[in-house]
Coordinates of C-alpha atoms in Angstrom, one line a residue:
Chain A
X77 CA -12.6 57.3 24.1
X78 CA -10.4 56.9 20.7
X79 CA -11.4 53.4 19.2
X80 CA -7.5 52.7 18.6
X81 CA -4.5 53.0 20.7
X82 CA -2.9 56.5 20.6
X83 CA 0.1 55.7 18.2
X84 CA -2.4 54.1 16.0
X85 CA -4.8 56.6 15.5
X86 CA -1.7 58.9 15.3
X87 CA -0.5 57.1 11.9
X88 CA -4.0 56.9 10.6
X89 CA -4.3 61.0 10.8
X90 CA -0.7 60.8 9.0
X91 CA -2.0 58.7 6.2
X92 CA -5.5 60.5 6.1
X93 CA -3.5 64.1 5.8
X94 CA -2.1 63.0 2.3
X95 CA -4.0 64.1 -0.7
X96 CA -6.9 61.6 -2.0
X97 CA -6.8 59.5 0.9
X98 CA -9.9 59.4 3.3
X99 CA -10.2 58.3 6.5
X100 CA -11.1 54.6 5.7
X101 CA -8.3 54.2 3.2
X102 CA -5.8 55.7 5.9
X103 CA -7.0 53.1 8.4
X104 CA -6.5 50.4 5.8
X105 CA -2.9 51.6 5.2
X106 CA -2.3 52.1 8.8
X107 CA -3.3 48.5 9.5
X108 CA -1.1 47.3 6.6
X109 CA 1.8 49.1 7.7
X110 CA 1.4 47.5 11.3
X111 CA 1.3 44.1 9.9
X112 CA 4.4 44.3 8.1
X113 CA 7.4 43.1 9.3
X114 CA 9.5 45.5 11.5
X115 CA 12.2 45.9 8.6
X116 CA 9.9 46.7 6.0
X117 CA 7.9 49.1 8.3
X118 CA 11.5 50.8 9.3
X119 CA 12.4 50.9 5.7
X120 CA 9.3 53.1 5.0
X121 CA 9.9 55.5 8.0
X122 CA 13.3 55.6 6.5
X123 CA 12.4 56.3 2.8
X124 CA 10.6 59.2 4.2
X125 CA 13.4 60.8 5.9
X126 CA 15.8 60.0 3.5
X127 CA 13.8 61.7 0.7
X128 CA 13.1 64.8 2.6
X129 CA 16.8 65.1 4.1
X130 CA 18.8 64.4 0.8
X131 CA 16.1 65.6 -1.9
X132 CA 16.5 69.4 -2.9
X133 CA 16.1 71.6 -6.0
X134 CA 18.8 71.5 -8.5
X135 CA 20.4 75.1 -8.1
X136 CA 20.6 75.5 -11.9
X137 CA 17.2 74.0 -13.0
X138 CA 15.2 73.8 -10.2
X139 CA 14.6 70.1 -10.7
X140 CA 14.7 67.5 -7.7
X141 CA 17.8 65.9 -7.0
X142 CA 19.8 64.2 -4.4
X143 CA 23.3 65.3 -5.9
X144 CA 25.2 68.9 -6.1
X145 CA 23.4 69.4 -9.5
X146 CA 20.9 67.3 -11.1
X147 CA 21.6 64.4 -13.6
X148 CA 20.3 66.5 -16.4
X149 CA 22.3 69.9 -15.9
X150 CA 25.3 67.1 -15.2
X151 CA 25.2 65.6 -18.5
X152 CA 27.8 67.0 -21.0
X153 CA 25.8 65.5 -24.1
X154 CA 22.8 67.6 -23.4
X155 CA 22.1 70.9 -25.4
X156 CA 22.6 73.9 -22.6
X157 CA 21.2 76.5 -25.3
X158 CA 17.7 74.9 -25.3
X159 CA 15.7 75.1 -22.1
X160 CA 12.3 73.4 -21.7
X161 CA 9.9 74.9 -19.0
X162 CA 7.8 72.9 -17.0
X163 CA 5.3 73.4 -14.1
X164 CA 6.5 70.4 -12.1
X165 CA 9.3 67.6 -11.7
X166 CA 6.7 65.3 -12.9
X167 CA 6.4 67.0 -16.4
X168 CA 10.2 66.8 -16.8
X169 CA 9.8 62.9 -15.8
X170 CA 7.3 62.6 -18.9
X171 CA 9.7 64.3 -21.3
X172 CA 12.7 62.3 -20.2
X173 CA 10.7 58.9 -20.7
X174 CA 10.1 60.2 -24.4
X175 CA 13.9 60.0 -24.7
X176 CA 13.5 62.9 -27.6
X177 CA 14.3 66.1 -25.9
X178 CA 18.2 66.7 -25.6
X179 CA 18.0 69.9 -23.9
X180 CA 17.9 71.1 -20.3
X181 CA 15.0 71.8 -18.3
X182 CA 13.7 74.7 -15.8
X183 CA 11.1 73.5 -13.4
X184 CA 8.9 76.2 -12.1
X185 CA 7.2 74.3 -9.0
X186 CA 3.8 75.6 -9.9
X187 CA 1.9 77.9 -12.3
X188 CA 0.4 81.0 -11.6
X189 CA -3.1 80.7 -10.1
X190 CA -4.7 84.0 -9.0
X191 CA -7.7 81.9 -7.5
X192 CA -5.1 79.9 -5.0
X193 CA -3.1 83.4 -4.5
X194 CA 0.1 81.9 -6.6
X195 CA 1.8 84.7 -8.1
X196 CA 4.8 84.8 -10.0
X197 CA 7.1 85.4 -7.2
X198 CA 6.0 81.9 -5.6
X199 CA 7.6 80.1 -8.6
X200 CA 11.2 79.9 -9.8
X201 CA 11.0 82.6 -12.6
X202 CA 13.3 84.8 -11.5
X203 CA 15.8 81.8 -11.5
X204 CA 14.7 81.4 -15.3
X205 CA 15.0 84.6 -16.2
X206 CA 18.8 84.7 -14.8
X207 CA 19.6 81.8 -16.7
X208 CA 18.4 83.4 -19.9
X209 CA 20.3 86.8 -18.9
X210 CA 23.5 84.9 -18.5
X211 CA 23.3 84.3 -22.2
X212 CA 23.9 81.1 -24.2
X213 CA 20.3 80.4 -24.5
X214 CA 19.2 80.1 -28.0
X215 CA 15.6 78.8 -27.4
X216 CA 12.9 78.5 -24.4
X217 CA 10.3 76.0 -25.0
X218 CA 7.2 76.8 -22.6
X219 CA 5.8 73.2 -21.7
X220 CA 3.2 74.0 -19.5
X221 CA -0.3 72.3 -19.2
X222 CA -2.6 73.6 -21.9
X223 CA -5.0 75.2 -19.5
X224 CA -5.6 78.4 -18.3
X225 CA -3.1 78.3 -15.6
X226 CA -0.5 76.9 -18.1
X227 CA -1.1 79.4 -20.7
X228 CA -1.2 82.5 -18.5
X229 CA 2.2 81.7 -16.8
X230 CA 3.8 80.7 -20.3
X231 CA 2.3 84.2 -21.5
X232 CA 3.8 85.9 -18.6
X233 CA 7.3 84.5 -18.8
X234 CA 7.5 84.9 -22.8
X235 CA 7.0 88.8 -22.1
X236 CA 9.6 88.7 -19.7
X237 CA 12.2 86.7 -21.9
X238 CA 11.2 89.1 -25.1
X239 CA 14.2 91.9 -24.0
X240 CA 16.7 89.2 -24.4
X241 CA 16.0 88.4 -28.2
X242 CA 15.6 84.7 -27.3
X243 CA 13.3 82.3 -29.4
X244 CA 10.5 81.4 -27.3
X245 CA 8.3 78.5 -28.5
X246 CA 5.3 76.7 -27.0
X247 CA 4.5 72.9 -27.5
X248 CA 2.1 72.3 -30.5
X249 CA -1.6 71.6 -29.8
X250 CA -3.5 69.1 -31.7
X251 CA -5.1 65.9 -31.8
X252 CA -3.3 63.2 -29.5
X253 CA -1.5 60.2 -31.1
X254 CA -3.8 57.2 -31.1
X255 CA -6.9 59.2 -29.9
X256 CA -10.6 59.1 -31.6
X257 CA -11.5 62.4 -33.6
X258 CA -15.0 61.3 -32.8
X259 CA -14.4 62.3 -29.2
X260 CA -12.0 65.1 -29.9
X261 CA -13.1 68.6 -28.0
X262 CA -13.9 71.5 -29.9
X263 CA -10.9 73.7 -28.9
X264 CA -8.4 70.9 -29.6
X265 CA -10.1 70.5 -33.4
X266 CA -10.0 74.1 -33.9
X267 CA -6.1 74.2 -32.9
X268 CA -5.4 71.2 -34.6
X269 CA -7.2 72.8 -37.7
X270 CA -5.2 76.0 -37.3
X271 CA -1.9 74.3 -36.8
X272 CA -2.4 72.0 -39.8
X273 CA 0.9 71.5 -41.7
X274 CA 1.6 70.1 -45.3
X275 CA 2.1 66.4 -46.0
Chain B
X150 CA 18.4 56.4 -16.2
X151 CA 16.0 56.6 -13.3
X152 CA 13.7 59.5 -13.9
X153 CA 13.9 60.9 -10.0
X154 CA 16.6 60.9 -7.5
X155 CA 17.2 57.5 -5.9
X156 CA 15.8 58.6 -2.5
X157 CA 12.6 59.8 -4.4
X158 CA 12.4 56.8 -6.2
X159 CA 13.0 54.9 -3.2
X160 CA 9.9 56.5 -1.4
X161 CA 7.6 56.2 -4.4
X162 CA 8.2 52.5 -4.3
X163 CA 7.4 52.6 -0.6
X164 CA 3.9 54.1 -1.3
X165 CA 3.3 51.8 -4.1
X166 CA 4.0 48.7 -2.0
X167 CA 0.9 49.7 0.0
X168 CA -2.2 47.9 -0.9
X169 CA -4.7 49.9 -3.3
X170 CA -2.0 52.3 -4.4
X171 CA -1.1 52.4 -7.6
X172 CA 2.4 54.0 -9.3
X173 CA 0.8 57.0 -10.1
X174 CA -0.8 57.9 -6.8
X175 CA 2.3 56.7 -5.1
X176 CA 4.3 59.4 -6.9
X177 CA 1.8 61.9 -6.0
X178 CA 1.7 60.8 -2.4
X179 CA 5.6 61.1 -2.4
X180 CA 5.7 64.4 -3.9
X181 CA 3.2 65.6 -1.4
X182 CA 5.7 64.3 1.4
X183 CA 8.5 66.3 -0.2
X184 CA 6.3 69.4 -0.3
X185 CA 5.6 69.2 3.5
X186 CA 7.5 71.2 6.2
X187 CA 10.6 69.2 7.6
X188 CA 8.8 68.9 11.0
X189 CA 5.7 67.4 9.5
X190 CA 7.6 64.9 7.3
X191 CA 9.6 63.7 10.3
X192 CA 6.3 63.5 12.3
X193 CA 4.9 61.0 9.6
X194 CA 8.1 58.9 9.9
X195 CA 8.1 59.1 13.3
X196 CA 4.4 57.8 13.6
X197 CA 5.3 55.0 11.5
X198 CA 8.1 53.9 13.8
X199 CA 5.9 54.6 16.9
X200 CA 3.1 52.9 15.9
X201 CA 5.3 49.8 14.6
X202 CA 7.2 49.8 18.0
X203 CA 4.6 50.6 20.6
X204 CA 1.4 48.8 19.3
X205 CA 1.1 45.3 19.9
X206 CA -1.7 42.5 20.6
X207 CA -3.5 42.5 24.1
X208 CA -2.4 39.5 25.9
X209 CA -6.1 38.8 26.7
X210 CA -8.2 39.6 23.8
X211 CA -5.8 40.1 21.2
X212 CA -6.8 43.8 20.2
X213 CA -4.2 46.0 19.2
X214 CA -2.9 48.3 22.3
X215 CA -0.2 50.3 23.2
X216 CA -0.5 49.8 27.0
X217 CA 0.0 46.3 28.5
X218 CA -3.4 45.3 28.3
X219 CA -6.2 47.1 26.1
X220 CA -8.6 49.7 27.4
X221 CA -11.3 47.2 26.9
X222 CA -9.8 44.4 29.0
X223 CA -8.7 46.9 31.6
X224 CA -12.4 48.4 32.1
X225 CA -14.1 46.9 35.6
X226 CA -17.4 48.2 34.2
X227 CA -17.1 45.6 31.2
X228 CA -18.9 42.3 31.6
X229 CA -16.1 39.6 31.4
X230 CA -18.5 36.7 30.8
X231 CA -19.5 37.5 27.4
X232 CA -17.0 37.5 24.6
X233 CA -17.7 38.9 20.9
X234 CA -15.5 37.2 18.5
X235 CA -14.4 39.4 15.7
X236 CA -12.0 39.0 12.5
X237 CA -10.2 42.5 12.6
X238 CA -9.4 45.3 15.4
X239 CA -11.7 47.4 12.8
X240 CA -14.7 45.3 13.2
X241 CA -14.2 45.8 17.2
X242 CA -14.0 49.5 16.4
X243 CA -17.4 49.4 14.7
X244 CA -19.0 47.7 18.0
X245 CA -17.2 50.1 20.2
X246 CA -18.8 52.8 18.1
X247 CA -22.4 51.9 18.2
X248 CA -21.6 52.0 22.4
X249 CA -24.2 49.2 23.1
X250 CA -22.1 46.3 23.7
X251 CA -20.8 46.0 27.3
X252 CA -19.0 42.5 27.2
X253 CA -15.5 42.0 26.2
X254 CA -13.9 41.1 22.7
X255 CA -11.6 38.7 21.2
X256 CA -9.9 39.6 18.1
X257 CA -8.9 36.5 15.6
X258 CA -6.6 38.7 13.1
X259 CA -8.3 37.3 10.2
X260 CA -10.4 34.3 9.1
X261 CA -10.1 30.7 7.8
X262 CA -9.3 30.9 4.0
X263 CA -8.3 27.8 2.4
X264 CA -7.9 29.5 -0.7
X265 CA -5.3 31.7 0.7
X266 CA -3.7 29.0 2.8
X267 CA -5.0 30.3 6.1
X268 CA -6.0 27.8 8.4
X269 CA -7.0 27.6 12.5
X270 CA -3.6 27.9 13.5
X271 CA -2.9 31.1 11.6
X272 CA -5.6 32.6 13.9
X273 CA -6.0 33.5 17.6
X274 CA -8.2 30.7 17.9
X275 CA -6.3 28.7 20.5
X276 CA -6.1 31.8 22.7
X277 CA -10.0 32.1 22.7
X278 CA -10.3 28.4 23.5
X279 CA -7.9 28.9 26.4
X280 CA -10.0 31.9 27.4
X281 CA -13.2 29.8 27.4
X282 CA -11.6 26.7 29.3
X283 CA -10.5 29.1 32.1
X284 CA -13.9 29.2 33.0
X285 CA -16.2 32.6 33.7
X286 CA -17.4 32.9 30.3
X287 CA -21.2 32.6 29.8
X288 CA -21.8 33.5 26.2
X289 CA -19.3 33.5 23.0
X290 CA -21.1 35.8 20.3
X291 CA -19.7 35.1 16.8
X292 CA -19.2 38.3 15.2
X293 CA -17.7 37.3 12.0
X294 CA -18.4 38.8 8.5
X295 CA -21.6 37.0 6.9
X296 CA -19.6 35.1 4.1
X297 CA -18.2 32.0 3.4
X298 CA -14.9 32.6 5.4
X299 CA -16.6 34.2 8.3
X300 CA -19.3 31.5 8.5
X301 CA -17.0 28.8 8.4
X302 CA -14.6 30.1 10.8
X303 CA -17.5 30.8 13.1
X304 CA -18.9 27.3 12.5
X305 CA -15.2 26.0 13.2
X306 CA -14.7 28.0 16.4
X307 CA -18.5 26.9 17.8
X308 CA -17.5 23.3 17.7
X309 CA -14.3 23.7 19.6
X310 CA -16.3 25.5 22.3
X311 CA -19.2 23.2 22.4
X312 CA -17.4 20.7 25.1
X313 CA -17.2 23.5 27.6
X314 CA -21.1 24.0 27.8
X315 CA -20.8 27.8 26.9
X316 CA -23.6 29.6 25.2
X317 CA -22.3 30.1 21.5
X318 CA -24.6 32.6 19.6
X319 CA -24.1 34.7 16.2
X320 CA -25.2 38.3 15.2
X321 CA -28.6 38.2 13.6
X322 CA -29.0 38.2 9.8
X323 CA -31.5 40.8 8.0
X324 CA -32.5 43.9 6.6
X325 CA -30.3 46.7 7.6
X326 CA -31.7 49.9 9.0
X327 CA -32.3 52.3 6.6
X328 CA -32.1 50.1 3.6
X329 CA -34.4 49.6 0.9
X330 CA -36.4 46.3 0.3
X331 CA -36.1 46.5 -3.3
X332 CA -32.4 46.5 -3.3
X333 CA -32.3 43.7 -0.8
X334 CA -30.5 40.5 -2.2
X335 CA -32.5 37.0 -1.9
X336 CA -30.3 35.4 0.7
X337 CA -30.6 38.4 2.9
X338 CA -34.5 38.2 2.4
X339 CA -34.7 34.8 3.2
X340 CA -32.9 35.0 6.4
X341 CA -34.9 38.2 7.3
X342 CA -38.2 36.2 6.8
X343 CA -36.7 33.1 8.7
X344 CA -35.6 35.4 11.5
X345 CA -39.0 37.1 11.9
X346 CA -40.0 38.4 15.2
X347 CA -43.5 39.0 16.9
X348 CA -44.2 42.7 17.0

């Protein structure tokens, strides 16, 4: 005998299948949804349907969009000759929040990870190479996370781009602003020293 | 300018409105839903709609059910003369899991809490009194949480039931099974001593 009516068990299962949500949290969330006014609960369900139906990848940069082309690629004021390559739409959002970068992006939708059987063909790498091959690109900035998977993917892509004679750069490694040297890890300190600049 | 397409922002907002889910978690959940296969995402949305549409309170005990009457009230083998009063359907589920209690329940859907402006009229107390007044009830077990709100509510209800000359009991307080005396709090220890039984 199940402890809750079937539709409720079903909703708990749905929540529990989300990443980072355990059985108890899923129960709490499901009860919360049940306690919502009818309109709010329906709005939640419709938000899922609408997002799933209308959000797709931008055919140019693979960023998520609900339009034909994403807002960055559509913007005439952006410098289309500089492409910043990121792993996820979330990373792109971080750059946009800083309001400093005026080029365009390319979202890989993941990073190469042999451990998880994710190879280059599982990422949007061929789309990036096609953009570079089409010309008009001056610089490709590799902005993947500074870890094994990020570095491996950046290295792999930079080799593919080399034949096109386009400048490939990567983000500077170093001490993050506002941090404490006492707690900086050795690898970061070494890279910060190596990359030191004249004042 | 918003960082994500509107339908995605919308879905993030929906997740962020759930209890215990912050902005960053909501983003992660929304991206997860987007990455699901179409059928799974739709199943999630439909689980919300189905639960909200079909789950309602049992007219007898106020437990959640998708049938006309809940499975406990429907069960002929349950002793209808013993009513266990709990605050939430989750508490009922805990008792059912133990498979020990053979009576029926009454779910209050909350506890009296002057701080949060929840009075007796916001709970399913009058429904309980109506059941007791209808007769055929031998015992009402108050199984609210052993805290201020739980105790207050239990006390309030027991006074209302007194005129009907029905036995009103509450759960035993004491040391939980498998716990360590060293870490037991004083209030529990005092109650455990008071409630000691001959071996």
